[in-house]
Coordinates of C-alpha atoms in Angstrom, one line a residue:
X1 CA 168.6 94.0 262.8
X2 CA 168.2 92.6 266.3
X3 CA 170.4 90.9 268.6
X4 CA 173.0 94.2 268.1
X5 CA 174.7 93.3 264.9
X6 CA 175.6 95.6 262.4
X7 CA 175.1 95.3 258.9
X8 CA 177.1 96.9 256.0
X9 CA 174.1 98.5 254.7
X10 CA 176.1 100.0 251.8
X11 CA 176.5 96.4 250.6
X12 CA 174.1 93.9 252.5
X13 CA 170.6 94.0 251.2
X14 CA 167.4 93.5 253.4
X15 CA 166.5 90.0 251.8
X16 CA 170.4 89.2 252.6
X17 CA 170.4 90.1 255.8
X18 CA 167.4 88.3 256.7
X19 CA 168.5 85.0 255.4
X20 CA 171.2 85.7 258.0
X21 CA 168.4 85.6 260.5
X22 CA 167.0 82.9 259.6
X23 CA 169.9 80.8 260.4
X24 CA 170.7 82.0 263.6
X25 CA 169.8 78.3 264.7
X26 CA 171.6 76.6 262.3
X27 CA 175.1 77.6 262.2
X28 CA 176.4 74.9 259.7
X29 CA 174.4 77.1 257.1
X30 CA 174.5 80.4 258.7
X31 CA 178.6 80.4 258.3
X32 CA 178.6 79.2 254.8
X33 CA 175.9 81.8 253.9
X34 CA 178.4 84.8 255.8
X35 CA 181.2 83.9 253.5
X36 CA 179.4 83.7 250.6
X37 CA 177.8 87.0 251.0
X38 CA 181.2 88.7 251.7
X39 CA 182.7 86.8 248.8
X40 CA 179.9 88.7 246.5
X41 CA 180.6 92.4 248.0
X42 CA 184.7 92.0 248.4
X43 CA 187.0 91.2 245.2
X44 CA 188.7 88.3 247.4
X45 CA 189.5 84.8 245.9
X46 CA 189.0 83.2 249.2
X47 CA 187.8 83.8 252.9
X48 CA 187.2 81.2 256.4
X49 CA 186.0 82.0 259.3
X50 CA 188.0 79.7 261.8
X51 CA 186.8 79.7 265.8
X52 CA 189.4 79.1 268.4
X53 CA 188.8 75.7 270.0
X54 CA 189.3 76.6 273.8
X55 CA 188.8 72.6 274.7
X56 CA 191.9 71.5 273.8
X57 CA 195.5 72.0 275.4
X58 CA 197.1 74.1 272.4
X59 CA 196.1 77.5 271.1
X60 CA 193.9 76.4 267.9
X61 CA 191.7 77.4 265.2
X62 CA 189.4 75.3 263.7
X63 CA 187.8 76.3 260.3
X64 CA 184.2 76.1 260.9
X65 CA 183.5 77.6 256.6
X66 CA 185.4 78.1 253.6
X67 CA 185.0 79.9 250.8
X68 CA 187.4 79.5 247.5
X69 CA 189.7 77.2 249.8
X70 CA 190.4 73.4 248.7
X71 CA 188.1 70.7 250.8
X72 CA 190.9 69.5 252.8
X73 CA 190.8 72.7 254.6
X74 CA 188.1 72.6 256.5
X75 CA 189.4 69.3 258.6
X76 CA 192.8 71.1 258.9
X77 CA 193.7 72.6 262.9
X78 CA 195.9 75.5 262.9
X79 CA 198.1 75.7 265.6
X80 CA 198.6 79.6 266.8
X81 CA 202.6 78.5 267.5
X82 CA 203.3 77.3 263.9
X83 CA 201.2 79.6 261.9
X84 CA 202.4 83.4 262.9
X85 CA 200.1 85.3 260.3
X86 CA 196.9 83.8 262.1
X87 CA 198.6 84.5 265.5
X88 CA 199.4 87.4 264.5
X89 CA 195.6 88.5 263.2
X90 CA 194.9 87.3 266.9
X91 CA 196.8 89.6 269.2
X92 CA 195.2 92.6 266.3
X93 CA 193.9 95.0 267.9
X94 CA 191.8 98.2 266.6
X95 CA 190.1 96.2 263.5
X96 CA 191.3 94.0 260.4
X97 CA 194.9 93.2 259.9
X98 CA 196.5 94.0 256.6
X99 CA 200.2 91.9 255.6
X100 CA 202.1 93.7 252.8
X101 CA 202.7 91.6 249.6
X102 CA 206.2 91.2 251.0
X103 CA 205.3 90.2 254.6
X104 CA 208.3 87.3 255.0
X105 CA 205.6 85.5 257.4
X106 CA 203.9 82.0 255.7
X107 CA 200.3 82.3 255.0
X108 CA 198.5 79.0 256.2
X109 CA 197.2 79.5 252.8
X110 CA 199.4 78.9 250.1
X111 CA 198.7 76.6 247.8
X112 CA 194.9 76.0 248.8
X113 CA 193.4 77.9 246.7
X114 CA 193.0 76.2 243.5
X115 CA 193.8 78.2 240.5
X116 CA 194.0 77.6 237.5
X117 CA 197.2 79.7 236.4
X118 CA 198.8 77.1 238.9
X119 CA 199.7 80.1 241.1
X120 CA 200.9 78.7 244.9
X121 CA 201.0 81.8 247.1
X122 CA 198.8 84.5 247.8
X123 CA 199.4 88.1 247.8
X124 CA 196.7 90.3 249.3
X125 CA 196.0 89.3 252.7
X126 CA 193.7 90.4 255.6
X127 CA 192.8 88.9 258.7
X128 CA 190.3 90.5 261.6
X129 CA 190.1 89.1 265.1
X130 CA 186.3 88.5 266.1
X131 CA 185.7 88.7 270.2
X132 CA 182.4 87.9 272.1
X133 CA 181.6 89.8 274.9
X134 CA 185.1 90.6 275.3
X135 CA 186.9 87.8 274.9
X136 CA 188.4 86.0 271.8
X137 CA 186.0 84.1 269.7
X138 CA 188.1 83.6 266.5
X139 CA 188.7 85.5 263.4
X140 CA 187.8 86.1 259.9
X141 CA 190.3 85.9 256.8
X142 CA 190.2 87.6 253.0
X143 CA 192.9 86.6 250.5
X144 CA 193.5 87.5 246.6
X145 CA 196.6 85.7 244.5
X146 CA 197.0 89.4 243.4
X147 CA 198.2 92.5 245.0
X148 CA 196.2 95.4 245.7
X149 CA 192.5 93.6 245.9
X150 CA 191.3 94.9 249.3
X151 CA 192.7 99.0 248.4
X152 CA 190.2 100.9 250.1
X153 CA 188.1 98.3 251.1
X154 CA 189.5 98.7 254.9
X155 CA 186.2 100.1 256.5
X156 CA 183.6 97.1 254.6
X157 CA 185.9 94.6 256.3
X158 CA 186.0 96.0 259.1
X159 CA 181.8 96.0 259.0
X160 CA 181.9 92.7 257.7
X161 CA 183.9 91.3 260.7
X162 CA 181.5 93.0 263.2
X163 CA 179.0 91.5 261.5
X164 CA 180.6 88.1 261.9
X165 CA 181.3 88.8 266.0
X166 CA 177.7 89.8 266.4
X167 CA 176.2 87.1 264.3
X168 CA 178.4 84.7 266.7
X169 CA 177.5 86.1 269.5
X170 CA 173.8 86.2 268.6
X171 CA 174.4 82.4 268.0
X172 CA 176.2 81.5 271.6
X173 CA 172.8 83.1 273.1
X174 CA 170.2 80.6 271.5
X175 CA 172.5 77.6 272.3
X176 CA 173.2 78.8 275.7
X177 CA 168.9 79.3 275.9
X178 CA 168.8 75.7 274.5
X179 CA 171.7 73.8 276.6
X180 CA 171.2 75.3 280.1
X181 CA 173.0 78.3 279.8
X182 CA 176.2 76.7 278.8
X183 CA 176.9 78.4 275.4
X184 CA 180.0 76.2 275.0
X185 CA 177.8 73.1 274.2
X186 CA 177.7 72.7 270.5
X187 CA 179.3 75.7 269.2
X188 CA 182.4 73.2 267.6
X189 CA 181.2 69.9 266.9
X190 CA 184.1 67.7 266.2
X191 CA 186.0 66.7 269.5
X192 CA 189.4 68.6 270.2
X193 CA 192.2 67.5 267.8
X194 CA 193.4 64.3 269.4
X195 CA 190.2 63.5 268.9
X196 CA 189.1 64.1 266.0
X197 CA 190.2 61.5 263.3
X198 CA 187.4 59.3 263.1
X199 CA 184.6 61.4 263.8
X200 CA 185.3 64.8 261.8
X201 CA 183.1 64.9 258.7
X202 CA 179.5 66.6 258.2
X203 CA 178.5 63.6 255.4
X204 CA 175.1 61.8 256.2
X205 CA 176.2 58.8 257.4
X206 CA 178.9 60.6 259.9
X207 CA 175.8 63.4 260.9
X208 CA 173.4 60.3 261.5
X209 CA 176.1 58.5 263.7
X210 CA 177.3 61.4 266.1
X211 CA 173.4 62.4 266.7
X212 CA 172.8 58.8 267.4
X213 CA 176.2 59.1 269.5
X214 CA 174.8 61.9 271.5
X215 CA 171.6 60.5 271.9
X216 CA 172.7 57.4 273.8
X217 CA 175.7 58.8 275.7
X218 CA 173.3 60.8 278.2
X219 CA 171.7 57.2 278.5
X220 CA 173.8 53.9 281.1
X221 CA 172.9 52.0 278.5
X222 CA 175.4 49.0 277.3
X223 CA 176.8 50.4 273.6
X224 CA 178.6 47.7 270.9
X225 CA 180.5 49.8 268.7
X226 CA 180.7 48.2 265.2
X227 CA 182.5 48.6 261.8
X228 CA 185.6 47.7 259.9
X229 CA 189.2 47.8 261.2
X230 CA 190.4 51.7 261.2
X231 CA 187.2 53.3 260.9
X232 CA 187.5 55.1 264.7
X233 CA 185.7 52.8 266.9
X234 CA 187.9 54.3 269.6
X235 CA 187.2 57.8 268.9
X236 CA 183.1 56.6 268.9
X237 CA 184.1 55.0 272.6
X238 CA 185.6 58.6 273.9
X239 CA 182.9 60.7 272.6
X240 CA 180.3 58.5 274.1
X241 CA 182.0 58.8 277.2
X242 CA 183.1 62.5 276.6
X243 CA 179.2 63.3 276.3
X244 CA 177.7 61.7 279.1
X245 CA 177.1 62.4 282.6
X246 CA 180.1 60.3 283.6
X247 CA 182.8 62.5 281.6
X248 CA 184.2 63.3 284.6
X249 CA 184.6 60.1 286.0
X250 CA 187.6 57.6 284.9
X251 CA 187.6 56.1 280.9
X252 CA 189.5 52.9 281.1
X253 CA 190.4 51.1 277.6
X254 CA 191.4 48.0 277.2
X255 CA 192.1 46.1 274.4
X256 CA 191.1 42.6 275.1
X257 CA 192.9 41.2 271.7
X258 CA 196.4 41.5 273.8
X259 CA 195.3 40.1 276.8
X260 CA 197.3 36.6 277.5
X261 CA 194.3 34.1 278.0
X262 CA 195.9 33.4 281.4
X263 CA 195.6 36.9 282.8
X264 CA 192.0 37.6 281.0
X265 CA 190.3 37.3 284.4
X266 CA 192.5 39.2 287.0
X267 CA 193.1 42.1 284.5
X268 CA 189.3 42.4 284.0
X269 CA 188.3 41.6 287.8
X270 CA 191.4 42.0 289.8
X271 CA 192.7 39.2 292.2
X272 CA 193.6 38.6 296.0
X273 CA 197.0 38.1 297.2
X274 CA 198.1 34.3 296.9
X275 CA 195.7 34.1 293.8
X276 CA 198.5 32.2 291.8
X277 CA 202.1 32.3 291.5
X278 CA 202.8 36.0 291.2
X279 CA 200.0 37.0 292.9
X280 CA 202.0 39.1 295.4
X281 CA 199.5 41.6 296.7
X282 CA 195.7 42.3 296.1
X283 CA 195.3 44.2 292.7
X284 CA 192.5 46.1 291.4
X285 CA 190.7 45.1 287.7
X286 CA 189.9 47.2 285.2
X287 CA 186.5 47.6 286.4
X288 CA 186.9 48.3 289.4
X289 CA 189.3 51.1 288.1
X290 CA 186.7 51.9 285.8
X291 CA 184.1 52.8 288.8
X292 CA 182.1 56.0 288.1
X293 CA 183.1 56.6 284.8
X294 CA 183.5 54.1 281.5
X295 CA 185.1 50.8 280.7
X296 CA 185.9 50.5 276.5
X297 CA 186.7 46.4 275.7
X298 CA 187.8 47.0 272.4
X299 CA 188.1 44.0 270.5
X300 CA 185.8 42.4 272.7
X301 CA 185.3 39.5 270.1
X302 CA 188.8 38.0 271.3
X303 CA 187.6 37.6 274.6
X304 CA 188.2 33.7 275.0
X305 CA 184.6 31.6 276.8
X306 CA 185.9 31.4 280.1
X307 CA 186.0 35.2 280.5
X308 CA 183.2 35.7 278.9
X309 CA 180.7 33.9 281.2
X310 CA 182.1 35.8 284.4
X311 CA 181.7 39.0 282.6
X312 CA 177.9 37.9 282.3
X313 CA 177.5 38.5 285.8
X314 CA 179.0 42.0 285.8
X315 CA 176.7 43.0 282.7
X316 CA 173.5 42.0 284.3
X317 CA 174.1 43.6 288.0
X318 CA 177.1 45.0 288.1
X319 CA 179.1 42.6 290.4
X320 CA 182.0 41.6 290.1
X321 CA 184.8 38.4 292.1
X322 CA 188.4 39.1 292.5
X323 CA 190.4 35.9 291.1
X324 CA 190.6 34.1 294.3
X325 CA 188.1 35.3 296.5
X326 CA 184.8 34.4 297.5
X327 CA 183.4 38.4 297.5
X328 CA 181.2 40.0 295.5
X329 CA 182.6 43.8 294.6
X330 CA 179.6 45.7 293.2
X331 CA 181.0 48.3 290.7
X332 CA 179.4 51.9 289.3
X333 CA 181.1 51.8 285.7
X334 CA 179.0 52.1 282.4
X335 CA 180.3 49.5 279.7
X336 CA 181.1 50.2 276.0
X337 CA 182.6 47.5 273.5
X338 CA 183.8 47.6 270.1
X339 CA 184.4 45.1 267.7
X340 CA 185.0 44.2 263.7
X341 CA 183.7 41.0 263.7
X342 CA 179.8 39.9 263.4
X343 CA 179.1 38.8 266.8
X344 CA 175.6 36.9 265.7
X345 CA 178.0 34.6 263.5
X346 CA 180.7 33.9 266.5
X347 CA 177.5 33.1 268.4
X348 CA 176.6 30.4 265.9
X349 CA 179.9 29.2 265.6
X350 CA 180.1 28.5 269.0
X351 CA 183.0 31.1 270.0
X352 CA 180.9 33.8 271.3
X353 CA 178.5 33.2 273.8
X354 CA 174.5 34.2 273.0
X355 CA 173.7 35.6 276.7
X356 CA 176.9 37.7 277.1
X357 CA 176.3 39.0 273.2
X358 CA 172.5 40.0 274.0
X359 CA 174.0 42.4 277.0
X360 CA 176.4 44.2 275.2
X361 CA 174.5 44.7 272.4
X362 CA 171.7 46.8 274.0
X363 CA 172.3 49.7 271.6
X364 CA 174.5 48.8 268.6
X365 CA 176.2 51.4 266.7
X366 CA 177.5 51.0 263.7
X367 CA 180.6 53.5 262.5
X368 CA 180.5 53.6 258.5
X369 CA 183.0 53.2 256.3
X370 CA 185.3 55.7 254.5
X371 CA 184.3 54.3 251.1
X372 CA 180.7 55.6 252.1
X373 CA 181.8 59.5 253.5
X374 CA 181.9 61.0 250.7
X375 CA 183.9 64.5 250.5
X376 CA 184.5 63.4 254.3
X377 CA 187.6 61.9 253.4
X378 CA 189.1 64.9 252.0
X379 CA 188.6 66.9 255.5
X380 CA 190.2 64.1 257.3
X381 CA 193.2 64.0 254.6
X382 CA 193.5 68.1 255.6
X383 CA 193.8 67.1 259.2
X384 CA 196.4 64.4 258.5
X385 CA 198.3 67.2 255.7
X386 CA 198.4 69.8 258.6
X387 CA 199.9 67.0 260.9
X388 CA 202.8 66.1 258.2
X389 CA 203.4 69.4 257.6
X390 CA 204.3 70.5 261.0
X391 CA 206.5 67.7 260.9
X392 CA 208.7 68.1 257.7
X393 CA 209.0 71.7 258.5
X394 CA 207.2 73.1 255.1
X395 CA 205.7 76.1 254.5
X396 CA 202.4 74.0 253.6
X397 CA 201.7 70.5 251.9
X398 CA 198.7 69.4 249.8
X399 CA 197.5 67.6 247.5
X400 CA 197.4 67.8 243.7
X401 CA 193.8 67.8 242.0
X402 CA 194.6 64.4 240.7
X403 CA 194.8 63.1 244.0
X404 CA 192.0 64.1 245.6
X405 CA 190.1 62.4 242.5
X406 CA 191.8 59.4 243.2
X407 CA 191.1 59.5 247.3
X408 CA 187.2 60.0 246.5
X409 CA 187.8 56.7 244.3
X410 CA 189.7 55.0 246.6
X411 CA 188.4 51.9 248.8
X412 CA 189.9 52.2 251.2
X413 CA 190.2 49.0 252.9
X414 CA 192.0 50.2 255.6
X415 CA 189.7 53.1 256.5
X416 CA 191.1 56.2 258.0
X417 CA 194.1 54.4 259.7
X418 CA 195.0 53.5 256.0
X419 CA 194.4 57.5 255.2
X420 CA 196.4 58.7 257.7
X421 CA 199.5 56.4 257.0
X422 CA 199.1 56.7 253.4
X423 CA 199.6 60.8 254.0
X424 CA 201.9 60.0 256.3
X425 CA 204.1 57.6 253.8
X426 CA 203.3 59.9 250.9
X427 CA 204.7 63.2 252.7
X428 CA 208.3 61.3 253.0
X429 CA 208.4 60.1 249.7
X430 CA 207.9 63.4 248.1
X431 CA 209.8 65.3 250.0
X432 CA 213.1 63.3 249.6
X433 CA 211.8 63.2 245.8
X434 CA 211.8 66.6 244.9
X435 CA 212.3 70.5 246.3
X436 CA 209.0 72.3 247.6
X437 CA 207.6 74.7 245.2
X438 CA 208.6 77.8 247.5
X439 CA 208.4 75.5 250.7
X440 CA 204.9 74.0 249.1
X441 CA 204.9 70.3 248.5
X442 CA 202.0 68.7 246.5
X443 CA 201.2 65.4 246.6
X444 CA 200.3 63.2 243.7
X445 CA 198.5 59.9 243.6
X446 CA 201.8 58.2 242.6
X447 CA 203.6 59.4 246.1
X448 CA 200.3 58.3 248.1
X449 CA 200.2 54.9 246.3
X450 CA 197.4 55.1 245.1
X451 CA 197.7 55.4 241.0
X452 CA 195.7 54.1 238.8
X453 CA 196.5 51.3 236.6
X454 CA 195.5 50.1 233.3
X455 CA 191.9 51.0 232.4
X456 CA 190.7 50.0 235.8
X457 CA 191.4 50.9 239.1
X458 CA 193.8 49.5 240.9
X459 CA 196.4 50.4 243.8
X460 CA 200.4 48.9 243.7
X461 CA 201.7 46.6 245.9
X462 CA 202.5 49.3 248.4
X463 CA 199.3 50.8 248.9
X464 CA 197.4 47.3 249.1
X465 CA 195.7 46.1 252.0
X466 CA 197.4 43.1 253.5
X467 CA 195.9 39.6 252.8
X468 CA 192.9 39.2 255.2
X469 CA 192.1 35.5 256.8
X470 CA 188.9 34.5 255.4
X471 CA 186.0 34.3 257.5
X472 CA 183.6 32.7 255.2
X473 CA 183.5 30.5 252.1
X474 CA 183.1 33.4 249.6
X475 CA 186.1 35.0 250.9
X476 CA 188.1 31.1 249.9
X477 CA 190.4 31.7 246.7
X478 CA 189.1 29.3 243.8
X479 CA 192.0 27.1 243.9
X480 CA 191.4 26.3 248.0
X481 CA 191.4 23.0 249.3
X482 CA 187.2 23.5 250.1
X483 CA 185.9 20.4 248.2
X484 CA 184.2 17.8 250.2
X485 CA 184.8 19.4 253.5
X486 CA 182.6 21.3 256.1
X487 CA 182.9 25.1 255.7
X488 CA 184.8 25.6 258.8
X489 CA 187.6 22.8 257.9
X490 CA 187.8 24.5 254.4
X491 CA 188.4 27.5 256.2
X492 CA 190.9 26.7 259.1
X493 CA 192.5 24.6 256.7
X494 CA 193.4 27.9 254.0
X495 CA 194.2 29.4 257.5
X496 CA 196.9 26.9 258.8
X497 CA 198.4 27.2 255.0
X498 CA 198.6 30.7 254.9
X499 CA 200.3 31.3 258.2
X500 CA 202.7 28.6 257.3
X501 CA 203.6 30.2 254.4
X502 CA 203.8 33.7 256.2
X503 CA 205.9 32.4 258.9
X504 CA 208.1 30.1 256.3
X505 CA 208.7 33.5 254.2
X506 CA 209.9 35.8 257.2
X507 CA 211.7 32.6 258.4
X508 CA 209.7 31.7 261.5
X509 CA 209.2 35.5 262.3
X510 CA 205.7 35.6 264.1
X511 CA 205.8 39.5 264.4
X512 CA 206.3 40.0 260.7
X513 CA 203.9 37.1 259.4
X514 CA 201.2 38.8 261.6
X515 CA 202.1 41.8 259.7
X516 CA 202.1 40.1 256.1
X517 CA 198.3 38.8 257.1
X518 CA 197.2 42.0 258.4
X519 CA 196.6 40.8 262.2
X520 CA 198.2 41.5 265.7
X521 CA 200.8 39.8 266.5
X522 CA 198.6 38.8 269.7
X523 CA 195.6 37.5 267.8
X524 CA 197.7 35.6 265.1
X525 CA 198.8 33.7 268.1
X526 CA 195.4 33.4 269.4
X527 CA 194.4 31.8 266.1
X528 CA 197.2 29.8 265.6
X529 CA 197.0 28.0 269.2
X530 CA 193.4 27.4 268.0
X531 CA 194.6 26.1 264.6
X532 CA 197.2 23.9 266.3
X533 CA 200.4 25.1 265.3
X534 CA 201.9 26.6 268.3
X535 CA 202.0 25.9 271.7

């Protein structure tokens, strides 16, 4: 076999190990294949091969293939500080790592592999450390819910993990051929774990957006982010900028929903002293702050007319006026916007304007859904699990079969900010309902709110999203007040009424009514100073 690796010849066959050659481009199938291969020559009811992610602050592993694991498992991050076994199979040195049945440490494992006999924790466990060219690439792990599985087997997993290091190795060579001899480029695809909550996944709709996300972000050109609310247009914004040849410059954010309408212009351009009252000194804008890197206006729908037609002149030559003075300030700063509202339509309504929506929409991207991710939702719930579990203190926390039938049915109005709080919320309640199972806590579709009801599907009050303002007149309730007006008075009429009823139920509380309708407290006021009922 070129490229050094050694093959367990005792158990690899020729055709075998060429597949493995075969894929040396193609890593997302190579690593798969690898564990699959072991999992026919070793008696072990599950294996990963997890690769340390040396981007990111903490010491972590990132599972880059399964094998016998549940799905959440593969959008899981292992921290090296709250997982000893896989710390300890780091520091290993001379070859695989075997625990005793009685080793006291937590396996990361427990209670992900699904079994039939309902058995939690496993019992046969082996770990080897994998280094490239002397230094610490990641590790490969056996496991068996029975004792005694790997007897004798120490010197084929031992092969097999040489294997693994030299196949990695093999595969840091072609990318570092293909990306300028920086092998780091594309060996973990997912941002580091901060990161990563929007765009983990490898489902078609996710691969097609982060190649058309990498595609683009080597480009200047203007991006408009678009999806629902929750589906990561921030996380889009950061990789763009993370993968671009301004990554090293500055990425401002600003959410253009909570400016006041008042302060729009200075916080976006800056202002001279004496401006207006308050106006004490001269003050930078975010663009200006933004220069050499990225400015992200997220929400950029909200932005009211005014603003809009002085950010006109910034989008066509990148100039910019303080509030107050007569100078033009030209500015070095690459502009991404997101939004989740159909821009085209606030055009023909009148509340967007058709020249500054033409500029930032020179390359639209549009994130997808949850509801259209597929078995992508279960890797983000294993990132969200891993989270919670840190934070309760358990010895690991996962979901019951039943619930990951009911996530993949799910809607999921709320996207993955709806996931992530409905782990989040579904972690607490189980935990005060009942004792871990050995310091395992499974979740059930009833403690994530999302049973099903009746014969058809339906989620309680709880797990519901909150009433949405409709935009349109099929989103208007039968019983609306709609006849023999225009559409929009129909419209801002069922608006006015709903916030009034909001506000009368929480007694005049504006934070909590913006709650209750599912909007920022900032742009409930937005709309009700447009609907005429405040100030």
């Amino acid at each position: 076999m070129d490229n050094g690796a050694v093959i367990p010849t005792t158990t690899l066959t020729l055709d075998e190990a060429g597949a493995l050659l075969r894929m040396l481009d193609d890593p997302e199938r190579l690593w798969p294949l690898l564990l699959d291969l072991m999992a026919r020559h070793l008696p072990c009811d599950a294996c990963a091969l997890l690769r340390h992610d040396g981007r990111s602050s903490d010491a972590l592993l990132v599972p880059l293939a399964t094998r016998g694991l549940s799905p959440d498992t593969l959008g899981r991050r292992f921290a090296l500080d709250e997982h000893p076994r896989l710390r300890a199979i780091a520091e290993a040195v001379g070859g695989p790592l075997r625990f005793p049945p009685d080793c006291e440490l937590p396996d990361p494992y427990d209670g992900l592999i699904p079994d039939l006999k309902q058995r939690l924790h496993v019992h046969d466990c082996v770990g080897a450390p994998l280094n490239v060219d002397g230094r610490p690439w990641g590790m490969l792990t056996l496991d068996a819910l029975n004792e005694g599985r790997f007897d004798g087997r120490e010197g084929a997993i031992a092969a097999w993990a040489r294997l693994a290091a030299d196949l990695a190795a093999a595969v840091e060579r072609r990318a570092a051929l293909t990306n300028g001899g920086n092998p780091a480029i594309g060996e973990i695809d997912d941002p580091p774990a901060d990161l990563q909550s929007g765009t983990v996944g490898t489902s078609p709709p996710m691969a097609d957006l982060l190649t058309e996300i990498d595609t683009v972000a080597a480009s200047d050109l203007v991006v408009l982010v678009l999806g629902e609310t929750g589906v990561g247009k921030e996380l889009v914004a950061r990789r763009l900028h993370a993968r671009s040849s301004r990554a090293a410059g500055p990425l401002v954010h600003v959410n253009c929903a909570a400016l006041p309408d008042a302060l729009v212009e200075s916080e976006l351009f800056g202002h001279v002293r004496g401006a207006f009252s308050g106006a004490v000194s001269d003050r930078r804008g975010k663009f200006e702050l933004a220069g050499g890197g990225t400015l992200f206006l997220d929400e950029v729908g909200e932005l009211p007319l005014a603003a809009q037609a002085k950010m006109l002149r910034v989008l066509q030559n990148g100039e910019i006026q303080r509030v107050g003075s007569d100078r033009h300030i030209t500015v070095n700063v690459r502009v991404i916007a997101a939004t989740n509202r159909d821009l085209a339509a606030e055009v023909r309504e009148g509340r967007f304007r058709a020249d500054v929506y033409h500029r930032l929409s020179v390359y639209p991207l549009r994130v997808p859904p949850l509801r259209d991710r597929g078995t992508d939702i279960l890797r983000l719930a294993g990132l969200f699990l891993e989270r919670n579990r840190a934070r309760l203190g358990l010895r690991n926390l996962r979901l019951s079969a039943a619930a990951e039938r009911r996530m993949l049915s799910y809607p999921w109005p709320g996207n993955v900010r709806e996931l992530e709080h409905a782990i989040g919320r579904g972690a607490i309640r189980a935990r005060a309902a009942r004792p871990p199972d050995g310091g395992v806590l499974t979740l059930t579709p009833a403690d994530l709110g999302l049973e099903e009801v009746g014969e058809g599907i339906a989620a309680p009050m709880a797990a519901m999203p909150l009433p949405r303002l409709p935009d349109s007149a099929a989103d208007l309730p039968a019983d609306s007040p709609a006849e023999n007006l225009p559409l929009r008075d129909a419209v801002e009429k069922l608006q006015r009424r709903m916030i009034q009823d909001q506000l009368s139920h929480h007694g005049g509380n504006w934070a909590k009514a913006a709650g209750s309708l599912g909007l920022d407290r900032s742009n409930l006021f937005r709309l009700a100073k447009r609907l005429g009922l405040r100030e």
